[in-house]
CSV table of C-alpha atoms and ligand atoms in Angstrom, one decimal:
chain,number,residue,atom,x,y,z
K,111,UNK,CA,0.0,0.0,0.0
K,112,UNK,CA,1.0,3.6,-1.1
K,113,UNK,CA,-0.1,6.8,1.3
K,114,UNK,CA,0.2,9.9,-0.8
K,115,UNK,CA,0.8,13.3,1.5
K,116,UNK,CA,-0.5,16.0,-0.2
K,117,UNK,CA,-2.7,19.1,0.6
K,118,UNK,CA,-5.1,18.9,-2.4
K,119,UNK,CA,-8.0,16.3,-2.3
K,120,UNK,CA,-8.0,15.8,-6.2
K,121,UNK,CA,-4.0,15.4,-6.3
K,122,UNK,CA,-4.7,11.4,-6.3
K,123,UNK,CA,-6.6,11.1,-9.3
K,124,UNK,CA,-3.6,13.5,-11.0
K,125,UNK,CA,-1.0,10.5,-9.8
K,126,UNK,CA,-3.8,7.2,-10.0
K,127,UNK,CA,-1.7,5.9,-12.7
K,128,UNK,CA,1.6,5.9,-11.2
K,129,UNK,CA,0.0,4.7,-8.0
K,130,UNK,CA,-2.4,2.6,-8.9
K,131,UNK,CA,-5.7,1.9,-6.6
K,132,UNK,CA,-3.9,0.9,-3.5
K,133,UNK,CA,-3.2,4.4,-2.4
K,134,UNK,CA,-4.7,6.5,0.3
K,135,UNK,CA,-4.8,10.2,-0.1
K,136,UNK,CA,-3.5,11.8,3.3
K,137,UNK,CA,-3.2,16.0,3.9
K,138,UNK,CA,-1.0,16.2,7.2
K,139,UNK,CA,2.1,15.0,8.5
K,140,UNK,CA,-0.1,14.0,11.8
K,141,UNK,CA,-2.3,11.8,9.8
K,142,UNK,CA,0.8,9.9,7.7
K,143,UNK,CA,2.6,9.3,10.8
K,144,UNK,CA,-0.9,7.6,12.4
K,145,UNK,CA,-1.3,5.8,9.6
K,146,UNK,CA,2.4,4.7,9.2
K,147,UNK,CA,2.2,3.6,13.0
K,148,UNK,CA,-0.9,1.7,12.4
K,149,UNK,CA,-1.0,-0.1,9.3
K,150,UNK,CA,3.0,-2.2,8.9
K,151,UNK,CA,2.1,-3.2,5.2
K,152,UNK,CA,2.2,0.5,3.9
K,153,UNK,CA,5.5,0.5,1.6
K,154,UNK,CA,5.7,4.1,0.0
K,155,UNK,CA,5.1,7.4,1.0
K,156,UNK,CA,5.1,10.1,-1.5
K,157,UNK,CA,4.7,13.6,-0.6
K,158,UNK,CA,2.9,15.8,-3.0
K,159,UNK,CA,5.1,19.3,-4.5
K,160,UNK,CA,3.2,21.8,-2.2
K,161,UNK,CA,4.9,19.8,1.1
K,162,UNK,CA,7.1,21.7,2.6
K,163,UNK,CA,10.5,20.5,2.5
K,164,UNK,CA,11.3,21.0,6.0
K,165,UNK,CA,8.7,18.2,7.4
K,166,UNK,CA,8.8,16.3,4.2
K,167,UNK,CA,12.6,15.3,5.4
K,168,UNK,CA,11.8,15.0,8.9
K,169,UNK,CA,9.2,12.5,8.0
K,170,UNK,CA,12.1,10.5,5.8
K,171,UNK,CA,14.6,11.2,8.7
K,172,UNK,CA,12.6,9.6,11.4
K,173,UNK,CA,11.2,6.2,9.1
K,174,UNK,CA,14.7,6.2,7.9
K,175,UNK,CA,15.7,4.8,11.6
K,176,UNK,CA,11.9,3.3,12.2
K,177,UNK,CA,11.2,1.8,9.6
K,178,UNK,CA,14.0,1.2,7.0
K,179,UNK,CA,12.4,-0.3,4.5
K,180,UNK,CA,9.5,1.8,3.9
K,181,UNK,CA,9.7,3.8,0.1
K,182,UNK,CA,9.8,7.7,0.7
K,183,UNK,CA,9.6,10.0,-2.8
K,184,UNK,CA,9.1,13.4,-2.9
K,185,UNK,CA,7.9,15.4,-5.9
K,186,UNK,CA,8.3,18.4,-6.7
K,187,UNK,CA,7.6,21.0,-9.1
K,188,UNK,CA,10.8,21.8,-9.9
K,189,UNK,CA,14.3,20.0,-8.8
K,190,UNK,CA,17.1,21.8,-7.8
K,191,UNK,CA,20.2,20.4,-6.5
K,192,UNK,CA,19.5,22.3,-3.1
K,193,UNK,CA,16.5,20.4,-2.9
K,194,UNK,CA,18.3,16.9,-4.1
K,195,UNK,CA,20.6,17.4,-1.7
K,196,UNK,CA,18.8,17.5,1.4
K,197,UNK,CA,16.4,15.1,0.5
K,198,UNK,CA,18.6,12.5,-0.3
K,199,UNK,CA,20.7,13.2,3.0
K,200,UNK,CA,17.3,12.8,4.7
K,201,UNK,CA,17.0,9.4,3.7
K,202,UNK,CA,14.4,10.0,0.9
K,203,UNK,CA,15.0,7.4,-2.3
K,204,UNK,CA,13.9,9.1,-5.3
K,205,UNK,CA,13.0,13.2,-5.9
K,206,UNK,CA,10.4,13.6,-9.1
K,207,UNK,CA,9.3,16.4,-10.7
K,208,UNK,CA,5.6,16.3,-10.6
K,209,UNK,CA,4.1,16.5,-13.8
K,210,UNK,CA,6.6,13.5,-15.1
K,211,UNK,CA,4.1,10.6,-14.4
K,212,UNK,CA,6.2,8.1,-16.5
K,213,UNK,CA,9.4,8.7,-13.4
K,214,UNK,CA,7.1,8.4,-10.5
K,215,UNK,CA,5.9,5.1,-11.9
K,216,UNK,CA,9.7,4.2,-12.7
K,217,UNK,CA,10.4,5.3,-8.8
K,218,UNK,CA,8.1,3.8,-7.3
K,219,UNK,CA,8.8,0.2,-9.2
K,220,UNK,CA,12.5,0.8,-8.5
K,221,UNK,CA,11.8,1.8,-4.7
K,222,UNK,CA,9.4,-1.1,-4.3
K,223,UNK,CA,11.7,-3.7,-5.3
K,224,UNK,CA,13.6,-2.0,-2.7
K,225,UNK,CA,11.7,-2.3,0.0
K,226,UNK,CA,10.7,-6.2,-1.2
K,227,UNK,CA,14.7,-6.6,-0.7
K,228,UNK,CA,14.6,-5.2,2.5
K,229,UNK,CA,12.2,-6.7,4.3
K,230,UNK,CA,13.5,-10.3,2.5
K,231,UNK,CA,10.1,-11.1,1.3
K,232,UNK,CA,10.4,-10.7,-2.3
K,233,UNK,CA,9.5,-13.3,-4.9
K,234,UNK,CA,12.3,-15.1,-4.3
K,235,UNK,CA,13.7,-13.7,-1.7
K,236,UNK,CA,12.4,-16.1,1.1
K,237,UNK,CA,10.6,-18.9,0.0
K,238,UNK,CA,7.5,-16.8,-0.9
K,239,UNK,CA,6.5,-17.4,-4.5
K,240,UNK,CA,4.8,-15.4,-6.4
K,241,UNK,CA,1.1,-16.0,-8.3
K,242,UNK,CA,0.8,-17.6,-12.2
K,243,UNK,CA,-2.2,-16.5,-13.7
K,244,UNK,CA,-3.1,-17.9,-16.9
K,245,UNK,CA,-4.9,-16.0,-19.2
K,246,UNK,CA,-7.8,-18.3,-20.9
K,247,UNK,CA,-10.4,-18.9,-23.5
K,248,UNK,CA,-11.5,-21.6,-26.0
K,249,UNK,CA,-12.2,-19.6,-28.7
K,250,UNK,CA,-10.0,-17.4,-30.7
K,251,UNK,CA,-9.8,-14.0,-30.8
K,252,UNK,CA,-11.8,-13.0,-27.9
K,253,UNK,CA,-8.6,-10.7,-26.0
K,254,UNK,CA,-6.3,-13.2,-24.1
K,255,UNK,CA,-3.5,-11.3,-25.7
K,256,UNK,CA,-4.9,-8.2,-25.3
K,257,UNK,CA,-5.9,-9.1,-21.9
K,258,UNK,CA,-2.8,-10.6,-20.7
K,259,UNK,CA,-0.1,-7.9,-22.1
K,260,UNK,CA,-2.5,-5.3,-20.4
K,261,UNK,CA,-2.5,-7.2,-17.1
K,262,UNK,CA,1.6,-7.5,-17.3
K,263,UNK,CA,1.9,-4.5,-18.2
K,264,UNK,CA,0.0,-2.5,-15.7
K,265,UNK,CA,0.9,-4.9,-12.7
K,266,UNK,CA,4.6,-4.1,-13.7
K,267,UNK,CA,4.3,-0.4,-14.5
K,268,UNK,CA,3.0,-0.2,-10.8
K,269,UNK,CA,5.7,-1.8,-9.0
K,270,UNK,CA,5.1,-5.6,-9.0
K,271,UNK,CA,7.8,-7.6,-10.6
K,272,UNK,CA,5.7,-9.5,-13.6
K,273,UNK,CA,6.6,-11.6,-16.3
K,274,UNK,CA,4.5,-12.7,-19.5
K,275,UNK,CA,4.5,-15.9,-20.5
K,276,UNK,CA,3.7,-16.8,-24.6
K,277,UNK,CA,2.5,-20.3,-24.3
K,278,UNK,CA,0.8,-19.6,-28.0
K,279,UNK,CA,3.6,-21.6,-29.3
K,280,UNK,CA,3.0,-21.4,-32.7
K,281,UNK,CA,1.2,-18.4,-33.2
K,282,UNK,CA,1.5,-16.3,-30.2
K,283,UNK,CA,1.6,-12.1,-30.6
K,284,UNK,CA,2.5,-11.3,-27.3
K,285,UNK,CA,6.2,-9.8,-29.3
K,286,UNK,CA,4.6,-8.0,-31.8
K,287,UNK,CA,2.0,-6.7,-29.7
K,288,UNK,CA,4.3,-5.4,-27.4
K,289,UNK,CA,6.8,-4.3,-30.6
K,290,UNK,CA,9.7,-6.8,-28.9
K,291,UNK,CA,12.2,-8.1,-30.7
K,292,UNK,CA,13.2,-11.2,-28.8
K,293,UNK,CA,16.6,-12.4,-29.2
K,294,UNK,CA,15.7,-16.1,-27.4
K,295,UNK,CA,12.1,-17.8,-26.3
K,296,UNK,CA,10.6,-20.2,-24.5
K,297,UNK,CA,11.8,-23.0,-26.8
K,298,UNK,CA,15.5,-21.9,-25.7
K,299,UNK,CA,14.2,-23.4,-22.3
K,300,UNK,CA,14.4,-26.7,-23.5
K,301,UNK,CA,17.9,-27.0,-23.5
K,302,UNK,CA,18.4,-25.8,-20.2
K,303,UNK,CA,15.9,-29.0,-19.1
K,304,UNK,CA,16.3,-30.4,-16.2
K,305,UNK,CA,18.9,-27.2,-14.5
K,306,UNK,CA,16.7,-24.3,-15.3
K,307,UNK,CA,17.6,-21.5,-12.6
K,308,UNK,CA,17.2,-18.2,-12.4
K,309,UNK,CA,20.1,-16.5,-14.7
K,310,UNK,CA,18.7,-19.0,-17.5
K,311,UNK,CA,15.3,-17.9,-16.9
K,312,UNK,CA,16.8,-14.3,-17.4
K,313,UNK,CA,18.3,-15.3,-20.7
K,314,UNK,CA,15.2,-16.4,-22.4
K,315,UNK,CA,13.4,-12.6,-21.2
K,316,UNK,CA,12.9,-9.4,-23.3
K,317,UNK,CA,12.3,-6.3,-21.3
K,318,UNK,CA,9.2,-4.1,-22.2
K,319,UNK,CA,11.0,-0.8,-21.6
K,320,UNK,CA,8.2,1.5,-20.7
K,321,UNK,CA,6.7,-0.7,-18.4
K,322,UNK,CA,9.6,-3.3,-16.9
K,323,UNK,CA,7.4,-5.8,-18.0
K,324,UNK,CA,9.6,-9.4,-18.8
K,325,UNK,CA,8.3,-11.4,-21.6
K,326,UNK,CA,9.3,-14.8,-22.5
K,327,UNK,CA,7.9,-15.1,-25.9
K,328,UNK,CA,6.7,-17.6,-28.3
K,329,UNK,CA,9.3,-19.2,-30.9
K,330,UNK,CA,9.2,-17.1,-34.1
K,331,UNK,CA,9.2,-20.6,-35.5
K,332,UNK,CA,5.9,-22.4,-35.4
K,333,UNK,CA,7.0,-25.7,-36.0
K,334,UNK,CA,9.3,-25.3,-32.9
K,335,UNK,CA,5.8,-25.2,-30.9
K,336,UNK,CA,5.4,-29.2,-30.8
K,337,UNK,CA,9.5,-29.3,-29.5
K,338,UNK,CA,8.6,-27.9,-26.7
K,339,UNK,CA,7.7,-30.8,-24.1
K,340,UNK,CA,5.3,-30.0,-21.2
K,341,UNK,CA,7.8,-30.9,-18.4
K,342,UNK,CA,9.8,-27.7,-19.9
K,343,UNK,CA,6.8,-25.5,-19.7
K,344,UNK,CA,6.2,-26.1,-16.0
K,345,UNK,CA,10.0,-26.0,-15.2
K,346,UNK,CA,9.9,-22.6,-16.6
K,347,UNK,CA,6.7,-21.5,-14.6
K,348,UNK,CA,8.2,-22.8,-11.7
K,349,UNK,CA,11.2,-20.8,-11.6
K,350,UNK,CA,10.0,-17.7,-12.5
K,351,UNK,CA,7.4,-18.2,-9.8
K,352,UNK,CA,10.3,-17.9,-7.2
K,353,UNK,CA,11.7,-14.3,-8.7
K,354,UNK,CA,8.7,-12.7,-9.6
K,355,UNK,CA,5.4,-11.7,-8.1
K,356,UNK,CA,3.6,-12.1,-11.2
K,357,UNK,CA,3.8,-14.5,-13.9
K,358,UNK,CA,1.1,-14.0,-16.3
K,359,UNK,CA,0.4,-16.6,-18.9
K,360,UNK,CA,-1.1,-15.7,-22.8
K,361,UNK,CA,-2.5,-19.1,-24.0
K,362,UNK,CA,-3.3,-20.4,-27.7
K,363,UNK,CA,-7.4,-20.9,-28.2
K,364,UNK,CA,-7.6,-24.7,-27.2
K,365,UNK,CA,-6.7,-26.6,-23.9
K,366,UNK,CA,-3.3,-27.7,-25.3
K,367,UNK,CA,-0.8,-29.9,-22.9
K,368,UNK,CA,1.6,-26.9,-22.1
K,369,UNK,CA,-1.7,-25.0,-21.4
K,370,UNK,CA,-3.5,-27.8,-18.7
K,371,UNK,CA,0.1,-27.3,-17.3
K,372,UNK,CA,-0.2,-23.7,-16.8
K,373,UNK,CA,-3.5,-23.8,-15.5
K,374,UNK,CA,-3.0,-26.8,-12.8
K,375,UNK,CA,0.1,-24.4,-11.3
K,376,UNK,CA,-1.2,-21.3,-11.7
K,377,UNK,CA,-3.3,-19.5,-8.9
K,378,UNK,CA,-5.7,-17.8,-10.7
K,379,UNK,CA,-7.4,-18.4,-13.8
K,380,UNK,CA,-8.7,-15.1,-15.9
K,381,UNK,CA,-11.5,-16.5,-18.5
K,382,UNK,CA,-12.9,-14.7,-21.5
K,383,UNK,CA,-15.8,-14.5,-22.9
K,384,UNK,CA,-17.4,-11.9,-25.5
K,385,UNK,CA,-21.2,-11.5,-26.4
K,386,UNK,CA,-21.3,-14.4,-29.0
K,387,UNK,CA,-23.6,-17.9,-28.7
K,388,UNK,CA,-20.0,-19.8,-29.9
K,389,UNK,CA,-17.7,-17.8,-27.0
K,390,UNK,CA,-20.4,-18.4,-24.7
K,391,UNK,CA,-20.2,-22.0,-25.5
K,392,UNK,CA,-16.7,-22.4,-25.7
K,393,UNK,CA,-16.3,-20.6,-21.8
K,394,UNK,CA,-19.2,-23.0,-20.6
K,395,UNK,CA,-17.3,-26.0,-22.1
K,396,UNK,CA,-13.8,-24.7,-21.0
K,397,UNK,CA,-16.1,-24.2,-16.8
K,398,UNK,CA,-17.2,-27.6,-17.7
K,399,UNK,CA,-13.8,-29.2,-17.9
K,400,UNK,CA,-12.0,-27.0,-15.7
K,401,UNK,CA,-14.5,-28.6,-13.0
K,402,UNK,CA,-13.9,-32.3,-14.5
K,403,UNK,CA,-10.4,-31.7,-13.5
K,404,UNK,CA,-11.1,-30.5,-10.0
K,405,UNK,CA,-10.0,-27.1,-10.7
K,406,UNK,CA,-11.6,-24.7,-8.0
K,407,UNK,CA,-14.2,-22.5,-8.7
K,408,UNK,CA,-13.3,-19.2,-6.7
K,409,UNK,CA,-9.5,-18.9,-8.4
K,410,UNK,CA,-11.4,-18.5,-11.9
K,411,UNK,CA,-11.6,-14.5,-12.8
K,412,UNK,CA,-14.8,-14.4,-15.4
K,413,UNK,CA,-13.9,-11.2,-17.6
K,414,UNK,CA,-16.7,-10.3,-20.6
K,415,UNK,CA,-14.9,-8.5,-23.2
K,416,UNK,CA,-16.6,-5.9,-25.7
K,417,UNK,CA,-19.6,-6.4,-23.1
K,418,UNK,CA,-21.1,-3.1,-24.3
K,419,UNK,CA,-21.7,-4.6,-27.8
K,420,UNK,CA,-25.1,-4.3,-28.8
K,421,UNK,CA,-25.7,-7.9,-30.6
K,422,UNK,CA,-28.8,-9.6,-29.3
K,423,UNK,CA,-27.1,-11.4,-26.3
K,424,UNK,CA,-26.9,-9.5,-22.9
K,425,UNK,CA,-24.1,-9.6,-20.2
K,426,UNK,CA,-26.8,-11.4,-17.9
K,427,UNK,CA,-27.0,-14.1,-20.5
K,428,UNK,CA,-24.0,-14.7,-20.2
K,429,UNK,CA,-24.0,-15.2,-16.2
K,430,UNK,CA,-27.0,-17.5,-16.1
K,431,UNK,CA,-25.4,-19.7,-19.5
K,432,UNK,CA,-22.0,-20.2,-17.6
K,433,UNK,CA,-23.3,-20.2,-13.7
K,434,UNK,CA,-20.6,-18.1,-12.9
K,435,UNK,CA,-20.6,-14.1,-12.1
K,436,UNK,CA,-19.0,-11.8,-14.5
K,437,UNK,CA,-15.8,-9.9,-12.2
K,438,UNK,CA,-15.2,-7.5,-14.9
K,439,UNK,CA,-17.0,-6.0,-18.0
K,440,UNK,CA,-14.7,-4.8,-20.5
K,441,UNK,CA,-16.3,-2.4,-23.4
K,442,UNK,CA,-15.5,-2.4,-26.9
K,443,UNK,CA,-13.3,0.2,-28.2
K,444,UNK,CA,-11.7,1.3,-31.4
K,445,UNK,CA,-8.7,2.3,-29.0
K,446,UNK,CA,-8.1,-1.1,-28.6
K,447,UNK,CA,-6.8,-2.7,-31.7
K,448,UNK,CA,-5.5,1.2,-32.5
K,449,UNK,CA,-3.0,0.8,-29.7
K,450,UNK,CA,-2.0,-2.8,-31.1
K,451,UNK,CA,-0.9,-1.5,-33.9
K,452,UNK,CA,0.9,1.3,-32.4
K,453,UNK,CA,2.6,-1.1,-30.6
K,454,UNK,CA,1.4,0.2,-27.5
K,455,UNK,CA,-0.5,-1.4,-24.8
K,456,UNK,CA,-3.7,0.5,-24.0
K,457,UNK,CA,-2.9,1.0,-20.2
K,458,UNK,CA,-0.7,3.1,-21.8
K,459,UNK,CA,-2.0,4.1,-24.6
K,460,UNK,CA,-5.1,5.8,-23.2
K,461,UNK,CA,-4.7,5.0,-19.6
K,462,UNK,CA,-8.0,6.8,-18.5
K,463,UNK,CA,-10.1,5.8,-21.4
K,464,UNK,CA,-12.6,3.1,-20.1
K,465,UNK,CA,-10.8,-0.4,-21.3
K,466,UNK,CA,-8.1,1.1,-19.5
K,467,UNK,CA,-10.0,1.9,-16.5
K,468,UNK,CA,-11.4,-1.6,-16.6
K,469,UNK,CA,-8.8,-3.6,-17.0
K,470,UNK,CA,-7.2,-1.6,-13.6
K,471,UNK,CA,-10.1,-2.8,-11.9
K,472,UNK,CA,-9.5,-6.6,-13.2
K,473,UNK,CA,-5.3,-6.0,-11.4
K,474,UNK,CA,-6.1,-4.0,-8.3
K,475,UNK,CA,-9.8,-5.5,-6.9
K,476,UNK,CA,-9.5,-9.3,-8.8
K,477,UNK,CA,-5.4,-10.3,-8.9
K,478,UNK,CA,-4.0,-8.0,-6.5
K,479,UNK,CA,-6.0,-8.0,-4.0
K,480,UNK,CA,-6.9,-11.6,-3.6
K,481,UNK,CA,-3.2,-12.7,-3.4
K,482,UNK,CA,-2.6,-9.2,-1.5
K,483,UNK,CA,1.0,-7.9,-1.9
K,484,UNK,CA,4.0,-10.0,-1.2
K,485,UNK,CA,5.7,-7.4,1.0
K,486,UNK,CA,2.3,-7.7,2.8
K,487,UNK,CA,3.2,-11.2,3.6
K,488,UNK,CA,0.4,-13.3,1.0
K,489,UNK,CA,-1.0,-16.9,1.9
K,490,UNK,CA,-0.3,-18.8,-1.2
K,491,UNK,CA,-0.6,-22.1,0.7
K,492,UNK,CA,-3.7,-23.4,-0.9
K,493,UNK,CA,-2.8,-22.1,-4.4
K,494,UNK,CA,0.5,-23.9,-4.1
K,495,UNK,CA,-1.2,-27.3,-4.1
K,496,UNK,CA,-1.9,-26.5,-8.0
K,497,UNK,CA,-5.4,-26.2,-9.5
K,498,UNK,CA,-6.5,-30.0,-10.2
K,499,UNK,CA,-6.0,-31.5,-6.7
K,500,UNK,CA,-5.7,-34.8,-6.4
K,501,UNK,CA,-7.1,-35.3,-10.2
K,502,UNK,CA,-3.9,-35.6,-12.3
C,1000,LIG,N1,-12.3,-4.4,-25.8
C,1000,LIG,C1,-11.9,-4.4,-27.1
C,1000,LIG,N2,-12.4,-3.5,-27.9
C,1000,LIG,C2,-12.1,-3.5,-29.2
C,1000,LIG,N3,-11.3,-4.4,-29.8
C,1000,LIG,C3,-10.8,-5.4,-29.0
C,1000,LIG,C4,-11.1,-5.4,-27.6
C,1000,LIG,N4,-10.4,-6.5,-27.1
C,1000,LIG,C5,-9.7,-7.0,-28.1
C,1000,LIG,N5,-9.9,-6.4,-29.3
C,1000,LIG,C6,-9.4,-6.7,-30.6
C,1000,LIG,O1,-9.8,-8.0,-31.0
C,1000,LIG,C7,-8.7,-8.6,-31.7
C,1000,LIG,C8,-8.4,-10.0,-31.0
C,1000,LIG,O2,-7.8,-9.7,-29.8
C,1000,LIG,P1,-6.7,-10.6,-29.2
C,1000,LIG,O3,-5.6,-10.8,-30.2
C,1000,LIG,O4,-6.3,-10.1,-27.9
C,1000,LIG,O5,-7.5,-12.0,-29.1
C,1000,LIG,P2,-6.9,-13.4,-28.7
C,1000,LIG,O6,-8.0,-14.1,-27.9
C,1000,LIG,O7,-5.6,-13.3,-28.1
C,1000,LIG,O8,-6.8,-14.1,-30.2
C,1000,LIG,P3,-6.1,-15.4,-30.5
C,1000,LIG,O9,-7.0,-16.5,-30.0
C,1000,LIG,O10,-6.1,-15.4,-32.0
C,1000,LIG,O11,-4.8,-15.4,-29.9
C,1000,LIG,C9,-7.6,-7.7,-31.8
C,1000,LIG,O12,-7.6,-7.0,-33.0
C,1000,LIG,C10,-7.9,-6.7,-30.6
C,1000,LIG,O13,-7.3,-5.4,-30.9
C,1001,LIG,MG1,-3.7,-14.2,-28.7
């Protein structure tokens, strides 16, 4: 959790997309140091430009001793080298200027991984793993791409260390869709069988610059899809699940061997459906065997994309053909496949248009806070026994 310490009621909504929804607004020192003493899973304080410098360093001085690990970054309207200075001698992490959005974001992910070092409870860092959430549907062309770079993307751009995983072997767009230009994929796993660890898992990744997202794409070869044996697959997901916090999972239209993989490790499953009889179908069949496998029913995330389209079948048709609520309604939008072929993920693209805005909802009220975060100290426990107990 983020506490932002500024004067101005609205200044939250001017920083939401650097912070993301797990931030509360605060307007006095009194109040932040309350809520510092109350709540121990707070991680960052940042302190709004019309702060004062004066307290603004005593607060960093004093959680400097207390609390060592906690994130404090001060913006400012303009930085001068006076004002560096004493920050930084105060213990503060990052100065920002205010209207740079991108750099908060940047400082925050670089200050969280920080903190996640500090308190030894990082992906990783102590036996905590982090969450695999494989992106699903049975149909083709519904979003799972969309969905899933969006979902990296945004989890990544505010502050949790995510991967994306193309396990649409032969025809997965995660790369282009990002505009990446892999030098090694997932089939470069396979040699590494058997003694994967983490500095080969690091090989096979391509950094999404603006966000820090990690991708392990899909082979640009399609015929290197069927080379790639399922034992690799989970290896991989394995190991990234101790380094990151989030390892999301893109998936090819059909419920192929590498894919029942990544679903029976993965902690949450995120379904799509869109407003057509066949996608309805395909999600109730996809329910239907997810259940035949013993797959629980509360770690599957329901998400109707292009649920504003106006074509005869209504979001409520949906919930009573599938028995299972909708979490998330995301509308159709020409921004969409604009910002695909701009190479840019719509999060950033247009990150207070309303896909954007829903797909935020789908990170911060369905992923992050049922696994909660990891510097909060998450239960994965029952997730860890895998998603078909006792049926494979
Ligand atoms: N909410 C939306 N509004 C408008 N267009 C969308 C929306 N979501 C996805 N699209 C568009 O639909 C097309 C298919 O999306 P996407 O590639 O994400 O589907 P997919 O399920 O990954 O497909 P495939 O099964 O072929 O891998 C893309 O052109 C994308 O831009
Ligand atoms: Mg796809």
């Amino acid at each position: 959790m983020n506490i932002l310490w500024d004067a101005d009621p609205t200044a939250i909504e001017k920083y939401r997309f650097a912070l993301g929804n797990d931030t509360q607004a605060l307007d006095s020192a009194a109040m932040v140091a309350r809520v510092l003493h109350d709540n121990l899973g707070v991680q960052q304080v940042i302190i709004g430009p019309e702060v004062a410098l004066d307290p603004a360093c005593e607060l960093a001085e004093s959680a400097r001793l207390d609390r060592p690990e906690l994130g404090v970054i001060l913006l400012r309207h303009r930085v001068d080298v006076t004002t560096l200075s004493q920050a930084l001698r105060s213990g503060m992490r990052e100065v920002v200027t205010a209207d740079d959005h991108t750099a908060l974001a940047d400082a925050l992910r670089r200050s969280r991984e920080l903190t996640s070092k500090l308190v030894g409870h990082t992906a990783g860092g102590s036996g905590q793993e982090g969450n695999i959430i494989t992106v699903f549907s049975a149909k083709g062309g519904v979003g799972k791409t969309t969905m899933s770079t969006n979902i990296g993307t945004y989890l990544a751009r505010t502050g949790s260390k995510t991967l994306l995983v193309d396990l649409d072997l032969s025809f997965g767009d995660v790369a282009i869709s990002l505009q990446l230009i892999p030098a090694r994929s997932v089939f470069d796993a396979v040699g590494m069988s058997g003694h994967l660890d983490e500095q080969g898992l690091g090989s096979l990744v391509t950094t999404h610059e603006d966000s820090g997202l990690d991708v392990v794409c899909a082979p640009n070869d399609p015929s290197d899809a069927d080379r790639i044996p399922v034992h690799v697959v989970t290896e991989l997901l394995k190991v990234a699940r101790k380094h990151y916090d989030y390892i999301i999972v893109d998936t090819p239209p059909s419920f192929t061997e590498q894919v029942l993989a990544a679903c029976d490790i993965s902690s949450a499953l995120v379904l799509i459906a869109t407003l057509d009889i066949p996608a309805v179908k395909n999600l109730r069949v996809a329910i239907d065997t997810l259940d035949m496998l013993g797959s629980p029913k509360d770690a599957r995330i329901i998400v109707l994309n292009r649920a504003d389209a106006k074509v005869g079948l209504r979001p409520e048709d949906v919930v009573t053909a599938i028995k299972t609520p909708i979490a998330v309604n995301i509308p159709s939008s020409m921004t969409v496949p604009a910002s695909v072929n701009r190479g840019v993920p719509i999060v950033l693209d247009d990150p207070k248009g309303p896909v954007s805005v829903a797909i935020r909802e789908l990170c911060d009220a369905h992923i992050r806070q049922r696994f909660g975060s990891p510097v909060n100290g998450f239960d994965t426990r029952q997730q860890r026994k895998g998603l078909f107990r006792g049926r494979r």
